mmCIF file of C-alpha atoms in Angstrom:
data_model
loop_
_atom_site.group_PDB
_atom_site.id
_atom_site.type_symbol
_atom_site.label_atom_id
_atom_site.label_comp_id
_atom_site.label_asym_id
_atom_site.label_seq_id
_atom_site.Cartn_x
_atom_site.Cartn_y
_atom_site.Cartn_z
ATOM 1 C CA ILE A 1 211.858 102.531 36.519
ATOM 2 C CA GLY A 2 210.164 105.626 37.374
ATOM 3 C CA TYR A 3 206.766 107.053 36.110
ATOM 4 C CA TYR A 4 206.390 108.009 32.566
ATOM 5 C CA ALA A 5 203.404 109.347 30.457
ATOM 6 C CA ASP A 6 203.116 108.474 27.028
ATOM 7 C CA GLU A 7 199.545 109.631 26.204
ATOM 8 C CA GLY A 8 200.757 113.048 24.531
ATOM 9 C CA VAL A 9 200.778 116.528 25.592
ATOM 10 C CA VAL A 10 198.215 119.390 25.165
ATOM 11 C CA PRO A 11 199.545 122.308 22.771
ATOM 12 C CA GLY A 12 200.557 125.299 24.558
ATOM 13 C CA CYS A 13 200.762 123.690 27.906
ATOM 14 C CA LYS A 14 204.127 123.913 30.047
ATOM 15 C CA TYR A 15 205.744 120.607 30.981
ATOM 16 C CA ILE A 16 208.780 119.627 33.029
ATOM 17 C CA LEU A 17 210.694 116.624 31.823
ATOM 18 C CA TYR A 18 212.995 114.837 34.145
ATOM 19 C CA ALA A 19 215.627 112.180 33.108
ATOM 20 C CA TYR A 20 217.707 109.929 35.279
ATOM 21 C CA HIS A 21 219.488 106.630 35.341
ATOM 22 C CA ILE A 22 219.002 104.059 38.172
ATOM 23 C CA ASP A 23 221.101 101.025 38.733
ATOM 24 C CA LEU A 24 218.222 98.386 39.278
ATOM 25 C CA GLU A 25 220.384 95.945 40.912
ATOM 26 C CA ASN A 26 221.323 98.272 43.624
ATOM 27 C CA VAL A 27 218.288 100.626 43.405
ATOM 28 C CA GLU A 28 220.715 103.562 43.160
ATOM 29 C CA LEU A 29 220.814 106.769 41.227
ATOM 30 C CA ILE A 30 223.691 106.851 38.839
ATOM 31 C CA GLY A 31 224.746 110.358 37.794
ATOM 32 C CA LYS A 32 222.511 113.391 38.275
ATOM 33 C CA ILE A 33 218.858 114.188 37.483
ATOM 34 C CA VAL A 34 218.465 116.243 34.469
ATOM 35 C CA ARG A 35 215.317 118.639 34.346
ATOM 36 C CA THR A 36 214.262 120.752 31.671
ATOM 37 C CA GLU A 37 211.060 122.715 31.023
ATOM 38 C CA PHE A 38 209.221 123.100 27.728
ATOM 39 C CA VAL A 39 205.922 124.448 26.262
ATOM 40 C CA ALA A 40 204.212 121.931 23.922
ATOM 41 C CA GLN A 41 204.067 123.392 20.408
ATOM 42 C CA THR A 42 200.941 124.820 19.120
ATOM 43 C CA PRO A 43 199.685 124.253 15.643
ATOM 44 C CA GLU A 44 199.972 127.307 13.370
ATOM 45 C CA GLN A 45 196.900 129.366 14.140
ATOM 46 C CA PHE A 46 194.543 131.024 11.549
ATOM 47 C CA ASP A 47 191.404 132.762 11.509
ATOM 48 C CA ILE A 48 188.178 131.218 10.082
ATOM 49 C CA ASP A 49 184.956 132.876 9.286
ATOM 50 C CA VAL A 50 181.715 131.201 9.774
ATOM 51 C CA ASP A 51 177.905 131.943 9.855
ATOM 52 C CA MET A 52 175.946 130.659 12.547
ATOM 53 C CA THR A 53 172.077 130.390 12.582
ATOM 54 C CA PHE A 54 169.924 129.111 15.331
ATOM 55 C CA GLU A 55 166.393 127.779 15.114
ATOM 56 C CA VAL A 56 164.965 127.649 18.561
ATOM 57 C CA ASN A 57 162.082 125.471 19.513
ATOM 58 C CA GLY A 58 161.790 125.345 23.456
ATOM 59 C CA ALA A 59 164.743 123.412 24.756
ATOM 60 C CA ILE A 60 165.794 122.284 21.227
ATOM 61 C CA VAL A 61 168.029 124.083 19.091
ATOM 62 C CA ASN A 62 168.786 123.544 15.357
ATOM 63 C CA TRP A 63 172.383 125.139 15.036
ATOM 64 C CA THR A 64 173.536 125.599 11.503
ATOM 65 C CA VAL A 65 177.321 126.290 10.988
ATOM 66 C CA ALA A 66 178.369 127.363 7.422
ATOM 67 C CA PRO A 67 182.103 128.021 6.989
ATOM 68 C CA ASN A 68 182.998 130.763 4.600
ATOM 69 C CA GLY A 69 185.809 129.561 2.399
ATOM 70 C CA TYR A 70 187.336 127.143 5.291
ATOM 71 C CA GLU A 71 187.295 123.703 3.861
ATOM 72 C CA GLY A 72 189.005 121.992 6.760
ATOM 73 C CA ARG A 73 187.543 120.296 9.940
ATOM 74 C CA TYR A 74 186.158 121.986 12.845
ATOM 75 C CA TYR A 75 184.716 121.052 16.284
ATOM 76 C CA LEU A 76 181.571 122.675 17.570
ATOM 77 C CA ASP A 77 180.078 122.513 21.003
ATOM 78 C CA ALA A 78 177.840 124.503 23.515
ATOM 79 C CA ILE A 79 178.627 125.211 27.058
ATOM 80 C CA ASP A 80 176.154 126.172 29.883
ATOM 81 C CA MET A 81 177.391 129.495 31.125
ATOM 82 C CA ALA A 82 176.449 128.876 34.625
ATOM 83 C CA VAL A 83 178.554 125.643 34.924
ATOM 84 C CA PHE A 84 181.523 127.692 33.291
ATOM 85 C CA GLU A 85 181.203 130.588 35.694
ATOM 86 C CA GLU A 86 180.876 128.295 38.832
ATOM 87 C CA LYS A 87 183.964 126.324 37.887
ATOM 88 C CA TYR A 88 186.318 128.940 36.280
ATOM 89 C CA ALA A 89 185.233 132.550 36.866
ATOM 90 C CA ASP A 90 187.220 132.797 40.123
ATOM 91 C CA TRP A 91 190.227 131.598 38.361
ATOM 92 C CA GLY A 92 190.104 134.300 35.648
ATOM 93 C CA VAL A 93 189.838 131.847 32.734
ATOM 94 C CA ALA A 94 188.518 133.536 29.574
ATOM 95 C CA LEU A 95 185.765 131.724 27.984
ATOM 96 C CA GLU A 96 187.546 131.373 24.590
ATOM 97 C CA ASP A 97 190.557 130.030 26.344
ATOM 98 C CA TYR A 98 188.581 127.513 28.169
ATOM 99 C CA MET A 99 186.908 126.316 24.923
ATOM 100 C CA LEU A 100 190.290 125.858 23.232
ATOM 101 C CA GLU A 101 191.760 123.952 26.260
ATOM 102 C CA TYR A 102 188.370 121.776 26.428
ATOM 103 C CA THR A 103 188.599 120.821 22.930
ATOM 104 C CA ASN A 104 192.357 120.015 23.004
ATOM 105 C CA GLU A 105 191.781 117.906 26.230
ATOM 106 C CA LEU A 106 188.865 115.964 24.551
ATOM 107 C CA VAL A 107 191.017 115.006 21.548
ATOM 108 C CA LEU A 108 193.927 114.082 23.874
ATOM 109 C CA GLU A 109 191.536 111.702 25.785
ATOM 110 C CA TYR A 110 190.458 109.857 22.639
ATOM 111 C CA LEU A 111 194.074 109.524 21.600
ATOM 112 C CA ALA A 112 195.187 108.316 25.013
ATOM 113 C CA MET A 113 192.394 105.576 24.850
ATOM 114 C CA GLY A 114 194.252 104.344 21.741
ATOM 115 C CA HIS A 115 191.919 105.648 19.146
ATOM 116 C CA PRO A 116 193.595 106.396 15.835
ATOM 117 C CA LEU A 117 193.643 110.217 14.926
ATOM 118 C CA ASP A 118 191.526 109.694 11.748
ATOM 119 C CA ASP A 119 188.677 108.008 13.949
ATOM 120 C CA VAL A 120 189.069 110.829 16.539
ATOM 121 C CA MET A 121 188.624 113.332 13.733
ATOM 122 C CA SER A 122 185.616 111.496 12.099
ATOM 123 C CA ALA A 123 183.917 111.131 15.610
ATOM 124 C CA LEU A 124 184.265 114.699 16.846
ATOM 125 C CA CYS A 125 184.723 116.964 13.849
ATOM 126 C CA ARG A 126 182.590 118.363 10.952
ATOM 127 C CA SER A 127 183.477 119.938 7.775
ATOM 128 C CA GLY A 128 181.469 122.048 5.305
ATOM 129 C CA GLU A 129 177.966 123.252 6.119
ATOM 130 C CA THR A 130 176.480 121.438 9.034
ATOM 131 C CA THR A 131 173.206 121.499 11.171
ATOM 132 C CA LEU A 132 173.489 120.027 14.659
ATOM 133 C CA ARG A 133 170.257 119.251 16.655
ATOM 134 C CA VAL A 134 171.037 120.242 20.225
ATOM 135 C CA THR A 135 168.393 118.533 22.577
ATOM 136 C CA SER A 136 170.344 118.692 26.006
ATOM 137 C CA LEU A 137 169.725 122.139 26.912
ATOM 138 C CA SER A 138 167.962 122.980 30.219
ATOM 139 C CA PRO A 139 165.432 125.790 30.279
ATOM 140 C CA GLN A 140 166.121 129.110 31.599
ATOM 141 C CA ARG A 141 169.889 128.647 31.193
ATOM 142 C CA ARG A 142 172.432 130.828 29.084
ATOM 143 C CA TYR A 143 174.628 128.949 26.660
ATOM 144 C CA ALA A 144 177.593 129.810 24.725
ATOM 145 C CA PHE A 145 177.968 128.012 21.275
ATOM 146 C CA PHE A 146 181.379 127.880 19.833
ATOM 147 C CA VAL A 147 183.222 126.597 16.793
ATOM 148 C CA VAL A 148 186.892 126.158 16.523
ATOM 149 C CA ALA A 149 189.105 125.025 13.408
ATOM 150 C CA ILE A 150 191.011 121.766 13.882
ATOM 151 C CA ASP A 151 194.648 121.177 12.653
ATOM 152 C CA GLU A 152 194.368 117.956 10.361
ATOM 153 C CA ALA A 153 197.690 116.800 11.265
ATOM 154 C CA THR A 154 197.548 116.909 15.017
ATOM 155 C CA GLY A 155 193.835 116.951 15.748
ATOM 156 C CA PHE A 156 194.443 120.131 17.925
ATOM 157 C CA THR A 157 192.758 123.540 17.761
ATOM 158 C CA ALA A 158 194.176 125.831 14.898
ATOM 159 C CA SER A 159 191.937 128.794 15.362
ATOM 160 C CA PRO A 160 190.437 131.111 17.970
ATOM 161 C CA ALA A 161 187.186 129.976 19.267
ATOM 162 C CA LEU A 162 184.291 131.713 17.487
ATOM 163 C CA LEU A 163 181.179 132.416 19.615
#
């Protein structure tokens, strides 16, 4: 009875919703197709302040993030700038926008696989001061490290990406 998607929507993305009624016995459309466009609601955005320090030892980086006054959860990650530029530079995608979209899509993937939001938040997010040992870096490459606050109710981004 048509295709439908029930895995959720990414905040800030535009969607088109179609509704129609089909007589299954005769396989005929009954009435007209209704079409509406909408943009998925984005959690309320707020700024966070964090201190980031890096201890570099060859291709291993100990990255410490210390939120200043923010007690909620946040996601942190690093991106190889050569990979970003190769895939997205020609499209005019800003690095900060990519980081937010990447984080939201990662959360959505986990939710689509049936993981409860609490489990997703526990697996992906941190809170308070944390040190992450990054061992997957390649030598002679540029990386952007980022932190973004996560909305506790939805699991999606709630702040601009901090580099």
